[in-house]
Coordinates of C-alpha atoms and ligand atoms in Angstrom, one line a residue:
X1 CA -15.5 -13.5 37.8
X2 CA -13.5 -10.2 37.8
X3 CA -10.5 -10.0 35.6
X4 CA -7.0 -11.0 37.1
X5 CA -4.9 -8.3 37.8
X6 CA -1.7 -7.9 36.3
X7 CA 1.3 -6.1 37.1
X8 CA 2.9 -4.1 34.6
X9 CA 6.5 -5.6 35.3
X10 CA 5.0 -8.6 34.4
X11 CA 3.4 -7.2 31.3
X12 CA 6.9 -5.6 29.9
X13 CA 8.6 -9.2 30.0
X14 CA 6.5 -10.7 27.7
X15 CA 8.1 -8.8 24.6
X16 CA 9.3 -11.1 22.2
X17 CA 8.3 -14.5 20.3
X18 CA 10.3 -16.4 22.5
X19 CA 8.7 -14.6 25.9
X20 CA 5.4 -14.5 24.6
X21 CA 3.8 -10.9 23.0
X22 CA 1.6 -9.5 25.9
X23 CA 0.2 -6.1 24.7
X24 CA -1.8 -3.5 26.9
X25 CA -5.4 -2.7 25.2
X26 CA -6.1 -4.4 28.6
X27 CA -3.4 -6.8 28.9
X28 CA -3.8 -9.3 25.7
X29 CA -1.7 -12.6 24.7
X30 CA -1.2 -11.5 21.2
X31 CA 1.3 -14.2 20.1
X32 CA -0.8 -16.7 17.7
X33 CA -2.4 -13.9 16.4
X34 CA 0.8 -12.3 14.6
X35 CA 0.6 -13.7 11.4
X36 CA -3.5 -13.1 11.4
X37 CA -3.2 -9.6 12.0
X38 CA -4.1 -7.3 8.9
X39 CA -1.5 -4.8 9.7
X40 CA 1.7 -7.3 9.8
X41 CA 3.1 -8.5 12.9
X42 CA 5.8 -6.5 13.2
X43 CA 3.6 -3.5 14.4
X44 CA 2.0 -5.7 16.9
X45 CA 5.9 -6.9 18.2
X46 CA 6.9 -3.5 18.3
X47 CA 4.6 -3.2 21.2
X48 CA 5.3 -6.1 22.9
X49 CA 5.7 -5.8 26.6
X50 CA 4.2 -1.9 26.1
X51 CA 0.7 0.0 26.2
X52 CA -0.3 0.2 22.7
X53 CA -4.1 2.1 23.8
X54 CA -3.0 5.1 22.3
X55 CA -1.6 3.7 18.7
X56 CA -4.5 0.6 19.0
X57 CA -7.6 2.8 19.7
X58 CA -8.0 5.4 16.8
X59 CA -7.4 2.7 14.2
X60 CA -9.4 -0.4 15.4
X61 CA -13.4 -0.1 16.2
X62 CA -13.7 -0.7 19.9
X63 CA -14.7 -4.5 19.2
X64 CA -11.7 -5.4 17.2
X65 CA -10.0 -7.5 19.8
X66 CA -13.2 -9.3 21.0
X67 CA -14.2 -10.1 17.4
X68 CA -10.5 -11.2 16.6
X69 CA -9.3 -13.0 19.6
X70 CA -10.2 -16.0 21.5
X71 CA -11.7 -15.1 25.3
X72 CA -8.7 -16.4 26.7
X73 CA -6.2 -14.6 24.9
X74 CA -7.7 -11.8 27.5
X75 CA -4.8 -12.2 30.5
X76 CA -6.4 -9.4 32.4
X77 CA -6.3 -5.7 33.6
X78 CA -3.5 -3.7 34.3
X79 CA -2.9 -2.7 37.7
X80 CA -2.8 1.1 37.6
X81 CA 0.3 2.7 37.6
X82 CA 2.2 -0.5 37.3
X83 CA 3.6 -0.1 33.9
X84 CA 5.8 2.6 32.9
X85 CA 4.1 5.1 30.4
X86 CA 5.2 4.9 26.8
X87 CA 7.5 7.5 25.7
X88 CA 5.5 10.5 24.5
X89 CA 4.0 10.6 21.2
X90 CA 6.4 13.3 19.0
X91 CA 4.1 16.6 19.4
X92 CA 3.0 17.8 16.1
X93 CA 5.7 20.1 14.3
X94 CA 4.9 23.2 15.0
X95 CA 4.0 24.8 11.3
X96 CA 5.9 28.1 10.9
X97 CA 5.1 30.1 8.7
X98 CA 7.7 32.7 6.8
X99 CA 7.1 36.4 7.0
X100 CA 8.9 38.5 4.3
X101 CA 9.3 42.1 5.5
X102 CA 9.5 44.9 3.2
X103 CA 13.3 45.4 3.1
X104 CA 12.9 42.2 1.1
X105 CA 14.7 40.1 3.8
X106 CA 12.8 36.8 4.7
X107 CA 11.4 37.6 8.7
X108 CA 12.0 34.6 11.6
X109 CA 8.9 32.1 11.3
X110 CA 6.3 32.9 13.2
X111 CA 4.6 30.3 14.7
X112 CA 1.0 29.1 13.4
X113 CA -2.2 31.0 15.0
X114 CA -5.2 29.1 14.3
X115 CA -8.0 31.4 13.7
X116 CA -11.2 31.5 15.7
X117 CA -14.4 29.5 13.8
X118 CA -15.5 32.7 13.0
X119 CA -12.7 33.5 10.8
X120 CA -13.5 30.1 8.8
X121 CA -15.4 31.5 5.5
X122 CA -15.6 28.3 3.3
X123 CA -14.5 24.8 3.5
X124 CA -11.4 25.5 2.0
X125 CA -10.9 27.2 5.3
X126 CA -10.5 24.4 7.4
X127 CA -8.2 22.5 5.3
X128 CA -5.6 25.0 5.4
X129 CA -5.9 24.8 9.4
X130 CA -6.0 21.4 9.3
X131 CA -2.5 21.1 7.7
X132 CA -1.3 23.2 10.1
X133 CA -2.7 21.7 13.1
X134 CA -3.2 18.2 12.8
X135 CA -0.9 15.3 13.8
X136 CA 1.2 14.0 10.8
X137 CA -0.1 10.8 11.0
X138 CA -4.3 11.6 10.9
X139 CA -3.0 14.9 8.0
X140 CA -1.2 12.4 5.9
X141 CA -3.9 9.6 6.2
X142 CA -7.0 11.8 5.4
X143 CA -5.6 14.0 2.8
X144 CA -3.7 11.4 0.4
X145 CA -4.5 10.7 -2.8
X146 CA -3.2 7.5 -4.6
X147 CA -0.3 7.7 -6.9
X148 CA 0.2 11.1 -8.1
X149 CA -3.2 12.3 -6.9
X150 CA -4.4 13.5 -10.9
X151 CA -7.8 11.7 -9.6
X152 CA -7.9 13.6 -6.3
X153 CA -6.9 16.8 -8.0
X154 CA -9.3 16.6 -10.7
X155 CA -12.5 15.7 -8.6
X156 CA -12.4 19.5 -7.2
X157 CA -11.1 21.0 -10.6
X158 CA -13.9 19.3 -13.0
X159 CA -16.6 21.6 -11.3
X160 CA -14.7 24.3 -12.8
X161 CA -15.2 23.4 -16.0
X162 CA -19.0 23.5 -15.6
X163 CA -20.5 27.3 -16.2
X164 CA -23.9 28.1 -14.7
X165 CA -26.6 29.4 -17.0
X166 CA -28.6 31.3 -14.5
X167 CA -32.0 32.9 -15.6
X168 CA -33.4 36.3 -14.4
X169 CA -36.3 37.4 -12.8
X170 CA -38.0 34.8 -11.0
X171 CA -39.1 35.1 -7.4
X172 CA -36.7 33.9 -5.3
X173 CA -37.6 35.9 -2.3
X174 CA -38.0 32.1 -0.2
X175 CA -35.5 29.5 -1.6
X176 CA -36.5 25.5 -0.6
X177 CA -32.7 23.4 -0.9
X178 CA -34.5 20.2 1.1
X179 CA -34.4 16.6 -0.5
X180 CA -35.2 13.5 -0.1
X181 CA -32.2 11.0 -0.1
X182 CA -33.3 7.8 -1.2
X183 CA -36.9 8.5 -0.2
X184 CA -35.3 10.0 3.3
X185 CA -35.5 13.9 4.4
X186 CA -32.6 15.8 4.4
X187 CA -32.2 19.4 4.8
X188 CA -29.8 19.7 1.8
X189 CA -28.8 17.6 -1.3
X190 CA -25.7 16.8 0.9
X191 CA -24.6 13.8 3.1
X192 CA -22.2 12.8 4.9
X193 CA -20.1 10.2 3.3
X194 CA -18.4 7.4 4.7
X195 CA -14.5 8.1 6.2
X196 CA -12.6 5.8 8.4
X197 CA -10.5 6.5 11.5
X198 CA -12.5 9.5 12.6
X199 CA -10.3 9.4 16.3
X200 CA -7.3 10.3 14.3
X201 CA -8.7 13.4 13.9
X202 CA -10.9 13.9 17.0
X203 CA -10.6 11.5 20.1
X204 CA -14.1 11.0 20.2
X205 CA -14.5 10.5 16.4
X206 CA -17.5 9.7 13.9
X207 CA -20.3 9.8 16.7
X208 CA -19.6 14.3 16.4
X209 CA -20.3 13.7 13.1
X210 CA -23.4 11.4 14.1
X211 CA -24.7 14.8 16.6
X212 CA -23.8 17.4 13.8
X213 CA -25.7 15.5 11.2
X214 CA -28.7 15.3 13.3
X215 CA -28.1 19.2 14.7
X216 CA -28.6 20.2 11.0
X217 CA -30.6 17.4 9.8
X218 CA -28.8 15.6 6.8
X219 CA -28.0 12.2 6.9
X220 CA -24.1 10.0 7.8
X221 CA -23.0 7.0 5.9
X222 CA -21.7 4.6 9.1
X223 CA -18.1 3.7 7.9
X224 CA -16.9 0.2 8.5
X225 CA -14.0 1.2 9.1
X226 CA -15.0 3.8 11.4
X227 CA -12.7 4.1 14.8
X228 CA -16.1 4.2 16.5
X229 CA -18.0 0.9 17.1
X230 CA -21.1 0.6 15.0
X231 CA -23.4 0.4 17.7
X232 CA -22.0 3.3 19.3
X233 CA -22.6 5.7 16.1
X234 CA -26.6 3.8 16.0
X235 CA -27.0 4.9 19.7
X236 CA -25.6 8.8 19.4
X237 CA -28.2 9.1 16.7
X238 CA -31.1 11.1 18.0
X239 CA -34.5 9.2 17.6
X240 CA -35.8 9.1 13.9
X241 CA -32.4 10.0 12.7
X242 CA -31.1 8.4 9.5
X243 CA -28.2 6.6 8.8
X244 CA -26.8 4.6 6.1
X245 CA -24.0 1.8 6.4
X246 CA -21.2 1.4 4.2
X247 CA -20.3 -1.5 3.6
X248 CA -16.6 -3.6 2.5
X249 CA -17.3 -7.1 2.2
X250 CA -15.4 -9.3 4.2
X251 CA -13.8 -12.4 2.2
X252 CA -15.9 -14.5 4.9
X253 CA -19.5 -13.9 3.8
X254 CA -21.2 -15.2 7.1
X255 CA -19.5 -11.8 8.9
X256 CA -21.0 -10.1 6.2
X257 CA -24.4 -11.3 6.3
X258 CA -24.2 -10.8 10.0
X259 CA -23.0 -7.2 9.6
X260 CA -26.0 -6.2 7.1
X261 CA -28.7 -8.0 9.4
X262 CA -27.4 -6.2 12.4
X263 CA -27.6 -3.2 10.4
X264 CA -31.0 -4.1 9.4
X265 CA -32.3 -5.0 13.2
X266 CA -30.7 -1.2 14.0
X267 CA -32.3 0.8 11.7
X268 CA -29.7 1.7 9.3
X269 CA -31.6 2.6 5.5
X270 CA -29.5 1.8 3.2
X271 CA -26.3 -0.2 2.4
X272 CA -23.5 1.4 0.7
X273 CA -22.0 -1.2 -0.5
X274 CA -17.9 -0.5 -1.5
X275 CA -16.9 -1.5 -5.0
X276 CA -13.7 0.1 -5.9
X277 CA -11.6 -1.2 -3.6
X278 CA -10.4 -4.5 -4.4
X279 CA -7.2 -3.5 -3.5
X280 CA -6.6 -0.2 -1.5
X281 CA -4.5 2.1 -3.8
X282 CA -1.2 3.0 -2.7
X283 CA -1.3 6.6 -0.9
X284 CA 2.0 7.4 -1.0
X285 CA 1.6 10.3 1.8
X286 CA 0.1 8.2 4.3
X287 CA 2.7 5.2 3.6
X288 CA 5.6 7.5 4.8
X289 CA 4.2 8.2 8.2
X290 CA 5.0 4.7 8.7
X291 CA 8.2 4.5 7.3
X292 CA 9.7 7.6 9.2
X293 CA 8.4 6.0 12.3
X294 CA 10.2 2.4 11.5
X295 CA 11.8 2.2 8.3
X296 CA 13.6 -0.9 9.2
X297 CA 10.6 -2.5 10.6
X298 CA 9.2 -2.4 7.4
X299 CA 11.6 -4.1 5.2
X300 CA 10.2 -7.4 3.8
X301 CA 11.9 -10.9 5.4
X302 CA 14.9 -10.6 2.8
X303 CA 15.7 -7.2 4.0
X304 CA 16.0 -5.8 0.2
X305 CA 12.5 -5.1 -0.8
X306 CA 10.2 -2.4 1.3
X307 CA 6.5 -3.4 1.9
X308 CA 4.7 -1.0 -0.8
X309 CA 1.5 -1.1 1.0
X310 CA 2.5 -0.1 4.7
X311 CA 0.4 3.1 6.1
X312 CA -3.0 3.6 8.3
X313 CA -4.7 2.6 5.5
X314 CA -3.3 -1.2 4.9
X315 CA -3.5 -1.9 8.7
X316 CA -7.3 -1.7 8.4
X317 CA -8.0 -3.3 5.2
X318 CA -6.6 -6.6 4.2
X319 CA -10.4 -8.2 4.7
X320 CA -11.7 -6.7 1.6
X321 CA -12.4 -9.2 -0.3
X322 CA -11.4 -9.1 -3.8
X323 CA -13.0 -11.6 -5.5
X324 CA -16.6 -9.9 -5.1
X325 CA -18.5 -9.8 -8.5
X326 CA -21.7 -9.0 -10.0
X327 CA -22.6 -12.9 -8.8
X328 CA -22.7 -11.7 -4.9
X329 CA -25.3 -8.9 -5.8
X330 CA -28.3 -11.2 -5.0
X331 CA -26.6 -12.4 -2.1
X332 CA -26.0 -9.0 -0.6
X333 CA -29.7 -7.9 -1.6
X334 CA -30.9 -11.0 0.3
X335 CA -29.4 -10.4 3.2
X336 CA -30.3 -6.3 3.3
X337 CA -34.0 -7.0 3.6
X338 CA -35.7 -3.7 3.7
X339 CA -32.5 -1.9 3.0
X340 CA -31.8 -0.5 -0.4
X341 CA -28.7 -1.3 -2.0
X342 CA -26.3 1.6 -3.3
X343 CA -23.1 0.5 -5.3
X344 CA -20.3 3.0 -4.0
X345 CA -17.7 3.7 -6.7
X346 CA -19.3 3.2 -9.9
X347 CA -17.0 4.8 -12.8
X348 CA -18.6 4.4 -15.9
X349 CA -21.6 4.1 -18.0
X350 CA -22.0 0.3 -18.4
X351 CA -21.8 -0.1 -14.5
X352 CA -24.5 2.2 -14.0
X353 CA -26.7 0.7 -16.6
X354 CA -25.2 -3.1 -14.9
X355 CA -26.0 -2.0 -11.2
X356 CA -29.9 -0.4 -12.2
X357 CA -30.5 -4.2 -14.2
X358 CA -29.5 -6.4 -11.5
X359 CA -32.3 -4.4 -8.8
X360 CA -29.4 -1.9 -7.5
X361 CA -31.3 1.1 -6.3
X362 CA -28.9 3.6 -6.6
X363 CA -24.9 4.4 -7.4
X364 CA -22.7 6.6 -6.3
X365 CA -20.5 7.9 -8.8
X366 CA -17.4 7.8 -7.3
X367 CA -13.5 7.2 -7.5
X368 CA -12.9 7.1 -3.5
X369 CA -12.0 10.4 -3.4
X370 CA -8.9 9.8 -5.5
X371 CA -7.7 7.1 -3.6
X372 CA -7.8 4.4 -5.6
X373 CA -6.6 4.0 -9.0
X374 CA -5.1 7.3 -10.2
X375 CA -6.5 8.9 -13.4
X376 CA -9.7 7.1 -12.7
X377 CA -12.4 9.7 -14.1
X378 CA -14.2 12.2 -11.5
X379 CA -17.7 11.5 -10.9
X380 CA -19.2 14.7 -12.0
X381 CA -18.0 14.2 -15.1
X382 CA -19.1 10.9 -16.2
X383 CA -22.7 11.6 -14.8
X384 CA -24.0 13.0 -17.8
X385 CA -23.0 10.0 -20.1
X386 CA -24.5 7.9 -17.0
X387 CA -28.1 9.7 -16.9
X388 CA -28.2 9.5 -20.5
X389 CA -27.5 5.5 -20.9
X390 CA -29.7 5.2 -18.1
X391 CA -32.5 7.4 -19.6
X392 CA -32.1 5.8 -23.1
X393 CA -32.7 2.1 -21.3
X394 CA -35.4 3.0 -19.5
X395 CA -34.0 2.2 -16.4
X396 CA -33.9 5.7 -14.8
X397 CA -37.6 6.1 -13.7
X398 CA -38.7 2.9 -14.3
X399 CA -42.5 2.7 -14.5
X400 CA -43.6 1.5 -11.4
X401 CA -40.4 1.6 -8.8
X402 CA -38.7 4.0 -7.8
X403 CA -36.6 6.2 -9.3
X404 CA -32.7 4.7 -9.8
X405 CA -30.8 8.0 -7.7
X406 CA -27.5 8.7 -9.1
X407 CA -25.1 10.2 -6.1
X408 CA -21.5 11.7 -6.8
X409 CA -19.3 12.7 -4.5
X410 CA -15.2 13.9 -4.5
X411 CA -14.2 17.4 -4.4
X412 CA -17.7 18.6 -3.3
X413 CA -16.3 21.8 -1.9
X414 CA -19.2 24.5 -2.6
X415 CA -22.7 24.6 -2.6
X416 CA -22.3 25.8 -6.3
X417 CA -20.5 21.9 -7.4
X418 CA -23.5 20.6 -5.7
X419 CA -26.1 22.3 -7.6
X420 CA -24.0 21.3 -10.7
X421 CA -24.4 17.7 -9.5
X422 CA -28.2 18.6 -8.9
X423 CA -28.6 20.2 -12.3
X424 CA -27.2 17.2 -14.3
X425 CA -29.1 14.7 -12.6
X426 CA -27.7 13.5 -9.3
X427 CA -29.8 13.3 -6.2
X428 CA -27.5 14.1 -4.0
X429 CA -23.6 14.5 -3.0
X430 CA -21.4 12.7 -0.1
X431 CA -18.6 15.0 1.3
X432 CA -15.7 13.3 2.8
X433 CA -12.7 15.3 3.5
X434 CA -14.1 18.5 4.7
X435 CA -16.3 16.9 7.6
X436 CA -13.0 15.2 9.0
X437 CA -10.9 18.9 8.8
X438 CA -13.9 20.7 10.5
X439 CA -13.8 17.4 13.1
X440 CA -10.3 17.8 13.8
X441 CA -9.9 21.3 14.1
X442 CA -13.0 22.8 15.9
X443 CA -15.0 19.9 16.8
X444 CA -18.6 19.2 16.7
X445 CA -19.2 23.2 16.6
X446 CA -16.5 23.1 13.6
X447 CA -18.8 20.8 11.6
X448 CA -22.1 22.5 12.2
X449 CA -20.3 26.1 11.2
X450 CA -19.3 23.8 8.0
X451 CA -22.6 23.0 7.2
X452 CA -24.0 26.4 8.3
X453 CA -21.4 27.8 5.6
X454 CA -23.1 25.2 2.9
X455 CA -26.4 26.4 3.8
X456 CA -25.4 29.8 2.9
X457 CA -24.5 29.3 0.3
X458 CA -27.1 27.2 -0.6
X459 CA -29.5 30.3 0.3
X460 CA -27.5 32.4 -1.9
X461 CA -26.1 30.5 -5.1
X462 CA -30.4 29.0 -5.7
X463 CA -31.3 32.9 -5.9
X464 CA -28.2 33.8 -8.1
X465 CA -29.2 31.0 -10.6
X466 CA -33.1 31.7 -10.4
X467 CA -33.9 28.5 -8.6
X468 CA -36.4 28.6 -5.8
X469 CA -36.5 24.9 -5.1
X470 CA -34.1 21.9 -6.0
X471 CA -36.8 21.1 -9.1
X472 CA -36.3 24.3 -10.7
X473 CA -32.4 23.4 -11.2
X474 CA -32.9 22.0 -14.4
X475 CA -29.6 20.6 -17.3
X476 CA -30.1 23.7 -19.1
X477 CA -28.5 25.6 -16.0
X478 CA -25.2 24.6 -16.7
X479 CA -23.2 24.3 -19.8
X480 CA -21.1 21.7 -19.8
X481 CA -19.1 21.9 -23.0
X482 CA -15.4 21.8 -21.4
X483 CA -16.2 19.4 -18.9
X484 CA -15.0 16.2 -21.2
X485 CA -13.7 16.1 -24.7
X486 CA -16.0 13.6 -26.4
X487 CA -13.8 11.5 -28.3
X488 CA -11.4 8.8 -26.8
X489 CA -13.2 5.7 -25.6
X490 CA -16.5 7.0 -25.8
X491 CA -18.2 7.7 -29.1
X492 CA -21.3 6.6 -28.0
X493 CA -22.1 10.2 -26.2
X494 CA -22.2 13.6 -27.2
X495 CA -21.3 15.9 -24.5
X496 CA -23.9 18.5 -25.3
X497 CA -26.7 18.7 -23.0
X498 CA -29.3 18.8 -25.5
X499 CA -28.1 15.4 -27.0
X500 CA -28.3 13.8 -22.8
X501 CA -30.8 15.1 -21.8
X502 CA -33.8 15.0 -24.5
X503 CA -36.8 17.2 -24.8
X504 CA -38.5 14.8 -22.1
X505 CA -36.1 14.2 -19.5
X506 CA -34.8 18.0 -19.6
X507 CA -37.6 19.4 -17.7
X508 CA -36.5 17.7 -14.6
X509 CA -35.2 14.5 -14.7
Ligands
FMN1 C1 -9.7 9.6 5.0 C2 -10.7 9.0 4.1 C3 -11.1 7.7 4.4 C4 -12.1 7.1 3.6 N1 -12.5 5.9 4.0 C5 -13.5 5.2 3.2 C6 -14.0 4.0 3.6 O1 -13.6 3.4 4.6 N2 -14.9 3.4 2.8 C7 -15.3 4.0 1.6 O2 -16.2 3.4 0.9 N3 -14.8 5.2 1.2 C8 -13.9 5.8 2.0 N4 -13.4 7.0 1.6 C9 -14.0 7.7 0.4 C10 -15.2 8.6 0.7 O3 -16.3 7.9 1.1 C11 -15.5 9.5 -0.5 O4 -15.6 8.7 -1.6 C12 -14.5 10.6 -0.7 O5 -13.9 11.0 0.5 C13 -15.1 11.8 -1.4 O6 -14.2 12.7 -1.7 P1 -13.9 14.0 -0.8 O7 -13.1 13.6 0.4 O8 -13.1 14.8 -1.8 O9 -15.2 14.7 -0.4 C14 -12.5 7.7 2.4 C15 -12.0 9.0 2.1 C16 -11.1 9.6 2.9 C17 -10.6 10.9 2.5

């Protein structure tokens, strides 16, 4: 039976508890499900009698509704035309920029000229031309920290505290930067990590990341959260590509078990499996968008107290569920089959040497790209004290299995942090930020210039050091003396190479 047609007059009279809340993602009764809805239901009422497509689509995967909402909460399709168009979305602010001329007075602002992608040089680049270029709402969300964004600052500023040690005269005429990832190929020790609400950045979102990540073959990490549907990321994959799932777990288990074998059945590798998030952190940047929007909206029912947790990020995420422990791990592992099992968000030592005893394969070393709790440590530099506790156990090439593979990722911005990473002991590191500025600003061809930039650099930075392959970038490359001062909570670990990485291991680890 064909969907009834409804007229949009029809629609904008159902706006309000006591009329009903019909909303246009195609036409939906969404009264009963107010109070459900992770976001709040004033967001939802604030549409009532409206087309929400536009604000609904980039932050909900394509089968939110039919997941969420009984079949016949589904009133119908809008007849074309019949409902007046929303009022336009505000454009983005143009960025200005000030020119100072030389009789020292300050110039009229010119308006912002994004350079061509030839002009980009470095991922760096296309951050600055993000900020200038993207909507308010996908800028703030993507590049907030939590709190007072130390964390987020100090993921990119730790690799600067790591020197190289490069040695001389070695043959470096060919230089070899592919991996494997987890036993997979990959053309560099780089993947793509997982990000949500790709379409506010692009309106086709994370399936140009799945074609770029095939073009230059490295692998994605599937989002839950993505605005894409899962299956739809699994289908743009080119035959034999590989893909990874992060994962949240949902407070209800049997979605979650059905999420992982649905994962399985597709092909995905390995399962990424969230662990920092309890509670989503409070980005202050991306909580403003919505309160400029509708301050009032968002005052609590007394009217005295502001919601601290409004922004793109809360409307996605109340699911997570926070009572997950080290109990569920057999649960998870159960339902992954075949899949290995990654713990994304590890922070220290202990949960390394926790994850690796209870059949983990792997860890990412990670504190959400600073946006969870603030002054959490960067990844690179607890990966030493984490390869060392590791190594000391026995647990990082356990005889017999596989090696346990230690990922980091935040503030990967140069091939140079990776092969820091690489030197030190990690397999591999997940980029976030800079694959959704290269998205947003210059599309699929923006992303594979980004990773053609890495793979410069790659090419160059391996000869500078003397490393013709990944196995020749060894600890004693880098000197790590200022990375951490070895003292508060944490006099179990020198921070001297030579101490972390013993005669054995230092080889290659
Ligand atoms: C906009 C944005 C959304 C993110 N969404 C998720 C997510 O849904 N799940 C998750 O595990 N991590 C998420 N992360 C964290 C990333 O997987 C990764 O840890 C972080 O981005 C790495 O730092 P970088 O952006 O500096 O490279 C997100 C990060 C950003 C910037």
């Amino acid at each position: 039976m064909s969907p009834k047609q409804i007229d949009g007059k029809e629609v904008a009279k159902h706006n309000s508890m006591e009329t009903g809340v019909w909303i246009v993602v195609h036409v939906y009764d969404m009264t009963e499900f107010l109070e459900e809805h992770p976001g709040g239901p004033d967001i939802i009422l604030q549409y009532g009698g409206k087309d929400a497509t536009e604000e609904y689509d980039p932050i909900h995967p394509p089968d939110a509704i039919k997941d969420n909402l009984d079949p016949s909460k589904h009133i119908g399709t809008l007849i074309p035309g019949s409902l007046a168009p929303p009022a336009p979305a505000a454009a983005p602010e143009p960025v200005q920029s000030t020119a100072v001329v030389t009789t020292g007075q300050v110039a009229a602002p010119q308006p912002y000229v994004k350079p061509d992608l030839s002009e980009i040089l470095s991922l760096h680049d296309f951050e600055a031309v993000a900020r200038h270029t993207m909507n308010r709402r996908g800028w703030n969300y993507y590049s907030s920290g939590a709190d007072d964004e130390i964390t987020m600052r100090e993921n990119n500023t730790a690799y600067q505290r790591i020197w190289f040690r490069p040695r001389i005269l070695r043959d470096v005429t060919k230089v070899d930067f592919s991996t494997e990832i987890l036993g997979h190929k990959s053309s560099m020790p780089v993947y793509i990590t997982a990000t949500a609400l790709g379409k506010l950045g692009h309106p086709e979102g994370e399936v140009v990341l799945t074609r770029a990540a095939h073009e230059h073959g490295i692998i994605q990490m599937i989002p839950t959260l993505a605005s894409c549907g899962f299956d739809e990321m699994v289908d743009a994959a080119a035959p034999g590509q590989v893909q990874f799932l992060q994962l949240y777990v949902n407070a209800d288990k049997s979605r979650t078990k059905k999420i992982i074998e649905h994962a399985g059945k597709r092909g995905v590798k390995a399962l990424f499996i969230t662990v920092d998030a309890p509670q989503l952190g409070r980005r202050e940047k991306d909580m403003r968008t919505k309160f400029e929007g509708n301050a009032s909206s968002h005052q609590t029912k007394g009217g005295d107290k502001v919601q601290r947790d409004a922004g793109a990020a809360r409307a996605i995420s109340s699911f997570i569920d926070p009572s997950l422990s080290w109990k569920d791990i057999p649960f998870l592992k159960e339902c992954a089959g075949d899949m290995k099992i990654i713990l994304k968000g590890v922070q220290s030592w202990e949960d390394a040497v926790l994850a690796a005893e209870r059949g983990c394969d792997g860890v990412v070393l990670s504190n959400h790209g600073g946006r969870q709790l603030d002054t959490a440590p960067a990844g690179i530099t607890i990966l030493p004290e984490v390869v060392a506790a590791l190594n000391q156990r026995g647990l990082l090439v356990p005889p017999g299995k596989p090696r346990f593979e230690i990922m980091v990722d935040g503030g990967v911005r140069r091939a140079t942090d990776v092969l820091k990473a690489v030197a030190l002991g990690a397999t591999a590191v997940g980029v976030g930020r800079p694959f959704l500025y290269s998205m947003s600003t210059y599309g699929f061809e923006g992303v594979c210039h980004m990773l053609q930039i890495l793979k410069d650099e790659f090419e160059m930075n391996m000869r500078l050091i003397g490393a013709p392959t990944l196995t020749d970038v060894v600890p004693s490359m880098v000197d790590i003396s200022a990375l951490k001062v070895p003292t508060v909570g944490n006099t179990m670990f020198g921070v001297n190479y030579e101490t972390m990485y013993p005669a054995g291991v230092k080889a290659k680890l």
